[in-house]
Coordinates of C-alpha atoms in Angstrom, one line a residue:
M1374 CA 0.0 0.0 0.0
T1375 CA 1.4 3.4 -0.9
R1376 CA 1.6 5.9 1.9
P1377 CA -0.8 8.8 1.3
E1378 CA 0.5 12.2 0.9
K1379 CA 0.9 14.2 4.2
Q1380 CA -1.8 16.6 3.1
D1381 CA -4.3 13.8 2.8
C1382 CA -3.7 12.3 6.2
E1383 CA -1.7 12.5 9.4
W1384 CA 0.1 9.7 11.3
R1385 CA -0.1 9.2 15.0
S1386 CA 1.4 6.8 17.5
H1387 CA -2.2 5.4 18.3
P1388 CA -2.5 1.7 17.4
L1389 CA -4.9 2.8 14.7
A1390 CA -2.5 5.3 13.3
A1391 CA -2.5 3.5 10.0
I1392 CA -6.0 4.7 9.4
P1393 CA -6.3 8.1 7.7
V1394 CA -7.6 10.8 9.9
R1395 CA -10.4 11.5 7.4
W1396 CA -11.8 8.0 8.1
R1397 CA -11.7 8.3 11.9
L1398 CA -14.7 9.0 14.0
S1399 CA -14.8 11.4 16.9
L1400 CA -15.8 9.4 20.0
A1401 CA -18.3 10.5 22.7
A1402 CA -19.0 8.7 26.0
G1403 CA -22.5 7.7 25.0
A1404 CA -21.7 6.9 21.4
A1405 CA -21.7 3.2 21.8
A1406 CA -22.0 0.2 24.1
L1407 CA -21.7 0.5 27.8
F1408 CA -19.7 -2.0 30.0
M1409 CA -20.4 -2.1 33.7
T1410 CA -18.7 -4.2 36.4
P1411 CA -21.4 -6.6 37.8
V1412 CA -22.4 -5.9 41.4
S1413 CA -24.9 -7.5 43.8
A1414 CA -27.8 -5.4 44.7
Q1415 CA -29.0 -5.0 48.3
A1416 CA -32.0 -3.3 49.8
A1417 CA -30.2 0.0 49.7
G1418 CA -28.8 -0.6 46.2
T1419 CA -25.3 -1.1 45.0
I1420 CA -22.7 -1.7 47.7
A1421 CA -20.7 1.3 48.8
G1422 CA -17.2 1.4 47.2
T1423 CA -18.2 -0.4 44.1
D1424 CA -16.6 1.0 40.9
I1425 CA -19.0 1.7 38.1
V1426 CA -16.9 1.4 34.9
N1427 CA -18.0 2.9 31.6
V1428 CA -16.3 2.5 28.3
A1429 CA -17.7 3.5 24.9
Q1430 CA -16.8 2.0 21.5
A1431 CA -16.9 3.1 17.9
T1432 CA -16.9 0.6 15.0
F1433 CA -16.4 1.4 11.4
D1434 CA -15.5 -0.2 8.1
G1435 CA -11.8 -0.6 7.5
P1436 CA -10.0 1.3 4.7
S1437 CA -10.2 0.0 1.2
G1438 CA -12.9 -2.5 2.2
G1439 CA -10.8 -4.0 5.0
P1440 CA -12.2 -5.6 8.1
P1441 CA -14.2 -3.5 10.6
V1442 CA -12.2 -1.4 13.0
T1443 CA -13.2 -0.8 16.7
I1444 CA -11.7 1.8 19.0
D1445 CA -12.4 2.4 22.7
S1446 CA -13.1 5.7 24.4
N1447 CA -11.3 6.6 27.7
I1448 CA -12.5 4.7 30.7
V1449 CA -14.8 6.6 33.1
T1450 CA -15.0 5.2 36.7
I1451 CA -17.4 6.3 39.3
K1452 CA -17.2 5.0 42.9
V1453 CA -20.5 4.4 44.6
D1454 CA -20.9 6.4 47.8
E1455 CA -22.1 5.1 51.1
L1456 CA -25.8 5.7 51.9
L1457 CA -26.4 6.1 55.6
D1458 CA -29.7 4.6 56.7
V1459 CA -31.0 2.6 59.6
T1460 CA -34.4 1.3 60.9
V1461 CA -35.4 0.4 64.4
V1462 CA -38.5 -1.6 65.2
S1463 CA -39.9 -3.1 68.4
S1464 CA -39.8 -6.9 68.4
D1465 CA -42.4 -7.3 71.2
P1466 CA -45.8 -8.4 69.8
G1467 CA -47.6 -6.0 72.2
D1468 CA -47.4 -4.5 75.7
I1469 CA -45.1 -6.4 78.0
A1470 CA -46.9 -7.5 81.1
T1471 CA -45.0 -6.8 84.3
S1472 CA -45.5 -6.1 88.0
P1473 CA -44.4 -3.3 90.4
A1474 CA -40.8 -3.5 91.9
L1475 CA -39.5 -6.1 89.4
T1476 CA -35.9 -5.7 88.0
G1477 CA -34.3 -6.8 84.8
Q1478 CA -37.5 -6.4 82.7
A1479 CA -36.5 -6.6 79.0
S1480 CA -38.0 -4.8 76.0
T1481 CA -36.8 -6.1 72.6
Y1482 CA -35.9 -4.2 69.4
Q1483 CA -34.4 -4.9 66.0
V1484 CA -31.8 -2.6 64.5
T1485 CA -31.2 -3.0 60.8
N1486 CA -28.6 -1.3 58.5
T1487 CA -30.7 -0.2 55.5
G1488 CA -27.7 1.6 54.0
N1489 CA -25.3 0.1 51.4
G1490 CA -22.1 0.0 53.4
D1491 CA -20.7 -1.5 56.6
E1492 CA -21.7 1.0 59.4
A1493 CA -21.4 1.2 63.1
F1494 CA -24.4 2.5 65.1
T1495 CA -24.5 4.3 68.5
L1496 CA -27.5 3.1 70.6
S1497 CA -29.3 5.0 73.4
A1498 CA -32.4 4.4 75.6
D1499 CA -35.1 6.7 76.8
T1500 CA -37.1 5.4 79.7
A1501 CA -38.7 8.8 80.6
K1502 CA -40.9 9.4 77.6
P1503 CA -43.7 12.0 78.3
G1504 CA -47.3 11.0 78.2
D1505 CA -47.2 7.6 79.8
E1506 CA -48.4 6.6 83.3
F1507 CA -45.0 5.8 84.8
D1508 CA -41.3 5.8 84.0
T1509 CA -39.0 2.8 84.5
T1510 CA -35.5 3.1 85.8
F1511 CA -32.9 2.3 83.0
E1512 CA -30.5 -0.5 83.8
Q1513 CA -28.6 -1.5 80.7
I1514 CA -28.7 -2.0 76.9
I1515 CA -27.9 -5.6 76.0
L1516 CA -26.8 -7.0 72.6
D1517 CA -28.1 -10.4 71.6
T1518 CA -24.8 -12.3 71.4
N1519 CA -26.2 -15.7 70.5
G1520 CA -28.8 -14.4 68.1
N1521 CA -31.8 -16.3 69.6
G1522 CA -33.9 -13.2 70.1
V1523 CA -34.3 -13.9 73.8
Y1524 CA -32.4 -12.1 76.6
D1525 CA -30.0 -14.6 78.2
P1526 CA -28.4 -13.1 81.4
G1527 CA -24.7 -13.9 81.5
V1528 CA -24.6 -14.9 77.8
D1529 CA -25.7 -11.7 76.0
T1530 CA -23.3 -8.7 75.9
I1531 CA -23.7 -5.5 77.9
Y1532 CA -23.5 -2.6 75.5
T1533 CA -21.2 0.3 76.2
P1534 CA -21.4 3.3 73.8
G1535 CA -18.2 4.0 71.9
T1536 CA -16.8 0.6 73.0
N1537 CA -18.8 -2.1 71.3
D1538 CA -21.1 -0.2 69.0
P1539 CA -22.6 -2.8 66.7
V1540 CA -21.1 -2.8 63.2
L1541 CA -23.7 -4.0 60.6
A1542 CA -23.3 -5.0 57.0
P1543 CA -25.9 -3.8 54.5
D1544 CA -29.3 -5.5 55.4
E1545 CA -27.8 -7.0 58.6
S1546 CA -29.8 -6.7 61.8
V1547 CA -29.0 -7.1 65.5
T1548 CA -31.5 -7.7 68.4
V1549 CA -31.1 -5.3 71.2
F1550 CA -32.6 -5.4 74.7
I1551 CA -33.3 -2.6 77.1
L1552 CA -33.4 -3.7 80.8
S1553 CA -35.6 -1.7 83.2
T1554 CA -36.6 -1.7 86.8
I1555 CA -40.3 -1.2 87.4
P1556 CA -41.1 1.2 90.2
A1557 CA -43.0 -0.1 93.3
S1558 CA -45.4 2.8 92.9
A1559 CA -46.7 1.7 89.5
S1560 CA -50.4 0.8 89.6
D1561 CA -52.4 -1.8 87.8
A1562 CA -53.0 -1.2 84.1
D1563 CA -50.4 1.7 84.0
R1564 CA -48.2 1.8 80.9
A1565 CA -44.6 2.9 80.4
E1566 CA -43.0 3.7 77.1
I1567 CA -39.3 2.6 76.5
E1568 CA -37.6 4.0 73.4
L1569 CA -34.4 2.7 71.6
S1570 CA -32.5 5.0 69.2
A1571 CA -29.8 4.1 66.7
V1572 CA -27.6 6.7 64.9
A1573 CA -25.0 6.0 62.2
K1574 CA -21.6 6.6 63.7
T1575 CA -20.3 8.2 60.5
G1576 CA -22.9 10.9 60.9
S1577 CA -26.6 11.8 60.6
G1578 CA -28.7 14.8 59.6
T1579 CA -30.9 15.9 56.8
P1580 CA -31.3 13.5 53.9
G1581 CA -28.6 14.4 51.3
D1582 CA -26.1 15.7 53.7
I1583 CA -22.6 14.7 52.7
F1584 CA -19.6 13.5 54.8
A1585 CA -16.8 13.9 52.2
G1586 CA -14.4 10.9 52.0
Q1587 CA -15.9 9.1 55.0
G1588 CA -18.0 6.5 53.2
D1589 CA -17.3 2.8 53.3
G1590 CA -15.1 1.9 50.4
G1591 CA -13.4 5.3 50.1
G1592 CA -16.2 7.4 48.7
D1593 CA -18.4 10.0 50.3
A1594 CA -21.0 9.1 52.9
V1595 CA -24.5 10.5 52.1
V1596 CA -27.4 10.7 54.6
G1597 CA -30.3 8.7 53.4
S1598 CA -34.1 9.1 53.9
T1599 CA -34.1 8.1 57.5
G1600 CA -31.6 10.8 58.4
A1601 CA -29.2 8.0 59.4
S1602 CA -31.0 7.7 62.7
D1603 CA -34.2 6.0 63.8
E1604 CA -36.1 5.1 67.0
A1605 CA -38.9 2.8 68.1
S1606 CA -40.8 2.2 71.3
G1607 CA -41.9 -0.7 73.4
F1608 CA -44.4 -0.6 76.2
F1609 CA -44.7 -2.2 79.7
V1610 CA -48.1 -2.6 81.2
I1611 CA -48.7 -3.3 84.9
Q1612 CA -50.7 -6.4 85.4
A1613 CA -51.0 -6.5 89.2
A1614 CA -53.5 -8.5 91.3
E1615 CA -54.4 -8.1 95.0
I1616 CA -56.3 -10.2 97.4
T1617 CA -58.6 -9.6 100.2
L1618 CA -59.4 -12.4 102.7
V1619 CA -62.5 -12.3 104.8
K1620 CA -63.0 -14.8 107.6
S1621 CA -66.3 -15.5 109.4
A1622 CA -67.6 -18.2 111.8
T1623 CA -70.9 -19.8 112.7
V1624 CA -71.4 -21.9 115.9
T1625 CA -73.7 -24.9 116.4
D1626 CA -74.0 -26.1 120.0
P1627 CA -75.1 -29.7 121.0
F1628 CA -78.5 -28.4 122.0
G1629 CA -79.4 -27.0 118.6
G1630 CA -78.5 -23.5 119.4
A1631 CA -75.6 -21.2 118.6
E1632 CA -73.8 -21.0 121.9
A1633 CA -70.0 -21.4 122.1
V1634 CA -70.0 -24.1 124.8
P1635 CA -67.7 -27.2 125.0
G1636 CA -68.8 -29.6 122.3
A1637 CA -70.1 -26.9 120.0
V1638 CA -68.9 -27.0 116.4
I1639 CA -67.4 -23.9 114.8
R1640 CA -67.6 -23.7 111.1
Y1641 CA -65.1 -21.2 109.7
Q1642 CA -65.5 -19.7 106.2
L1643 CA -62.7 -18.0 104.3
V1644 CA -63.5 -15.9 101.3
A1645 CA -60.5 -14.9 99.1
T1646 CA -61.3 -12.2 96.5
T1647 CA -58.7 -11.2 93.9
T1648 CA -58.7 -7.8 92.0
G1649 CA -56.7 -6.3 89.2
T1650 CA -55.6 -7.4 85.7
G1651 CA -52.8 -9.7 86.8
N1652 CA -52.6 -13.1 88.3
L1653 CA -51.7 -14.3 91.8
T1654 CA -49.4 -17.3 91.4
N1655 CA -49.2 -20.2 93.8
L1656 CA -51.9 -18.7 96.0
A1657 CA -52.4 -20.8 99.1
I1658 CA -54.8 -20.1 102.1
T1659 CA -53.6 -21.3 105.5
D1660 CA -55.4 -21.2 108.8
D1661 CA -54.2 -22.4 112.2
I1662 CA -56.4 -24.5 114.3
P1663 CA -57.4 -22.3 117.3
A1664 CA -56.3 -23.3 120.8
D1665 CA -58.9 -25.1 122.9
T1666 CA -60.4 -26.6 119.8
T1667 CA -60.0 -29.9 117.9
Y1668 CA -60.0 -30.0 114.1
N1669 CA -62.8 -32.1 112.6
A1670 CA -61.2 -34.5 110.2
E1671 CA -62.0 -34.3 106.5
S1672 CA -64.1 -31.1 107.0
I1673 CA -62.3 -28.9 104.5
T1674 CA -64.3 -27.7 101.5
L1675 CA -63.4 -25.6 98.4
E1676 CA -66.4 -24.0 96.6
G1677 CA -68.6 -26.5 98.5
A1678 CA -66.6 -29.6 97.3
A1679 CA -65.0 -31.8 100.0
L1680 CA -61.2 -32.0 100.1
T1681 CA -59.1 -34.6 101.8
D1682 CA -56.7 -33.9 104.7
A1683 CA -53.7 -35.8 103.2
P1684 CA -50.9 -33.5 102.2
G1685 CA -49.5 -34.0 98.7
D1686 CA -52.5 -35.9 97.3
A1687 CA -54.5 -35.1 94.2
D1688 CA -56.7 -32.4 95.7
A1689 CA -55.9 -28.9 97.1
G1690 CA -56.6 -29.5 100.8
A1691 CA -54.2 -30.6 103.5
F1692 CA -54.1 -30.8 107.3
D1693 CA -50.7 -31.1 109.0
G1694 CA -51.8 -31.5 112.6
S1695 CA -51.9 -27.8 113.5
S1696 CA -53.3 -25.9 110.5
I1697 CA -55.3 -26.4 107.3
T1698 CA -54.0 -25.3 103.9
V1699 CA -55.8 -25.0 100.6
S1700 CA -53.5 -24.6 97.5
L1701 CA -55.3 -22.5 94.9
G1702 CA -52.6 -22.3 92.2
T1703 CA -52.7 -19.4 89.8
V1704 CA -55.8 -17.2 90.4
P1705 CA -56.6 -14.3 88.0
G1706 CA -57.8 -10.9 89.2
G1707 CA -61.5 -10.7 89.6
Q1708 CA -62.0 -14.2 91.0
T1709 CA -63.4 -15.5 94.4
R1710 CA -62.6 -18.7 96.2
T1711 CA -64.6 -19.9 99.2
I1712 CA -63.1 -22.3 101.8
T1713 CA -64.7 -23.8 104.9
F1714 CA -63.5 -26.1 107.7
Q1715 CA -64.8 -27.1 111.1
V1716 CA -63.4 -27.5 114.7
T1717 CA -65.0 -28.5 117.9
I1718 CA -64.6 -26.6 121.1
D1719 CA -62.8 -28.8 123.8

């Protein structure tokens, strides 16, 4: 092939320099096919630090009917910034039933990194929210070490802000517990609000705020739609129960009257009444046999049904030689139990 005259073309050091300038095409970034590095998509999109690579191509017929020629544009690389987002939700299905003066009462939350980069989160608890009936006393925030979603004392990790802030990958969650002490002054059916907050350690603020160069993977960090902070509340409700016990007696003497003479029978009646929204657990009623009387064997009744004296048998009654006991088990508030037994005056 005869080299063209200089006025017809120019020669360059480019690999395609053998092609006359008049045959070349000027390249633009969007002139041809786009090549992107594959990435895995998460809830918040492409992972922070991913390089998006863009190369354009131009293809044209070779000179003198030769094979097609392809040339590449310059490479354009854009690094994906970190989006800072987080969600906090209560994991309790409803109000947590508790009682006055209890300690170590746990409310449960789920903290999820909804951003697109690894991020640490600072946690805080608020147990003095306005508008509820009582405030608990904050004890500790606990991280669910074994991941079973249940607070395990001595197994799960005590959280210390700035020391073991949870670092979560995109879409990763951690279960968090807030431990509280219930005040002795709390009343039946009162509620207390307990709030957990999580804030991205890189920063938070108005959506779109930028923390230059601080993103995971080397790019910027950009505040997402949550403001890079979120909070959620759980609630305790007092389910307390109280009991009143009223005792009465009737006397039947040997002569058909009601005089308390030797040989007269005293029938004692015990009426236990529970109130409140909670339960009384392992409720038992005990009454000592009075001095100068003798217990009448097998005389215990519960709701009019006879009970045996033998301790530890199938029914609720027992006589141990000096007192009677009726074991009522768990009794909800708003219930009444009536017990009777008899003695004879010596």
